[in-house]
Amino acid sequence: MSEITRVFKTFIGYAKRPDLYPELGRKIIKNIFNRNSAFKGKEKTNLWASQIAVSQKDAIKQLFNINFQSFSEKYPAEFQKALDTQNACPIKMGGAGALELLYSACEFTKARAVIETGVAYGWSSFATLTSLQKRNGTLYSSDMPYLGQNGDQYVGCVVPENLKSNWKLFRHADRESLPKILKESGEIDVVHYDSDKSYEGMKWAYETLYPRLRKGGVFISDDINDNSAFQDFCEQEKITPTVVEFEGKYVGVFVK
Ligand SMILES: C[S@@+](CC[C@H](N)C(=O)[O-])C[C@H]1O[C@@H](n2cnc3c(N)ncnc32)[C@H](O)[C@@H]1O
């Protein structure tokens, strides 16, 4: 797809969704005045992360004292069904992240309330809900779908039907979704950030979500290597995070 076709399709996608106009406005302003902010501090953070990164397996053991077991081996039938659904999906979206880290964080905190940003096919939602359902907990997800491909109906498609009663999906940009979610939810056991990867978007969401994470709760952010927002936030709050290397990228995690 050419760049012009992509921009045109995205614009049409927004035009059909008035609830996303505020995000469109923010994107236009960012592209005019703040184009390079997405990668602010990227080099510094990559060096820092590469020096301290551990494997997902080690992080799960060190932070939660849980032995690593792959999610697909623990739930083979459910996982295969989700994979088949993903393969049959006509829209291409972001694939599965560090599911074991997420699942273990929910088990470790005996989570009853989790907030995640970024759903796409719903792999992280699937892993989170699998743990949450044991305690009849709630997953609050924020997701603004990829607009260029009319993929709204496929967001969360790999989440099994039997887990959906524990799931509240807010289909707006984070800046609209998160205030709505925080109005409904109480204290949060696990936060998983995996949506807007711009420096400003990450900083805003971290500062919005962190105060609501309970003491002993787990904070996870994907793609902390895109810029220094996670590193800067941890320094600001005097947090010593664990950095997990996962498929050539870095995930940041800490227990509050
Ligand atoms: C990497 S995918 C999420 C993958 C998912 N967490 C998983 O592990 O399966 C990122 C998702 O965030 C959404 N997104 C991007 N910017 C957003 C924003 N500002 N607000 C809400 N969602 C956003 C994208 O459309 C996409 O669906």
Coordinates of C-alpha atoms in Angstrom, one line a residue, residues 112-115 137-140 168 170 178-191 208-215 256:
R112 CA -9.1 -9.1 40.4
A113 CA -8.7 -5.9 38.4
V114 CA -6.4 -5.3 35.5
I115 CA -6.1 -2.4 33.0
G137 CA -12.0 -10.5 38.2
T138 CA -12.3 -7.8 35.5
L139 CA -10.1 -6.8 32.7
Y140 CA -10.5 -3.2 31.5
K168 CA -14.8 -4.6 29.5
F170 CA -13.4 0.5 25.7
L178 CA -8.6 5.7 30.5
P179 CA -10.5 8.4 32.3
K180 CA -13.7 6.4 31.7
I181 CA -12.0 3.2 32.9
L182 CA -10.6 4.8 36.0
K183 CA -14.0 6.2 36.9
E184 CA -15.4 2.6 37.0
S185 CA -12.5 0.7 38.4
G186 CA -11.2 0.7 42.0
E187 CA -7.6 -0.2 42.9
I188 CA -5.7 -2.0 40.1
D189 CA -3.6 -5.2 40.6
V190 CA -1.8 -5.2 37.2
V191 CA -1.3 -2.5 34.5
T208 CA -2.3 8.5 34.8
L209 CA -2.3 4.8 35.6
Y210 CA 0.5 4.5 38.2
P211 CA -1.3 6.2 41.1
R212 CA -4.2 3.7 40.8
L213 CA -1.9 0.6 40.9
R214 CA -2.0 -0.8 44.4
K215 CA 1.1 -1.4 46.5
K256 CA 5.0 -1.3 43.1

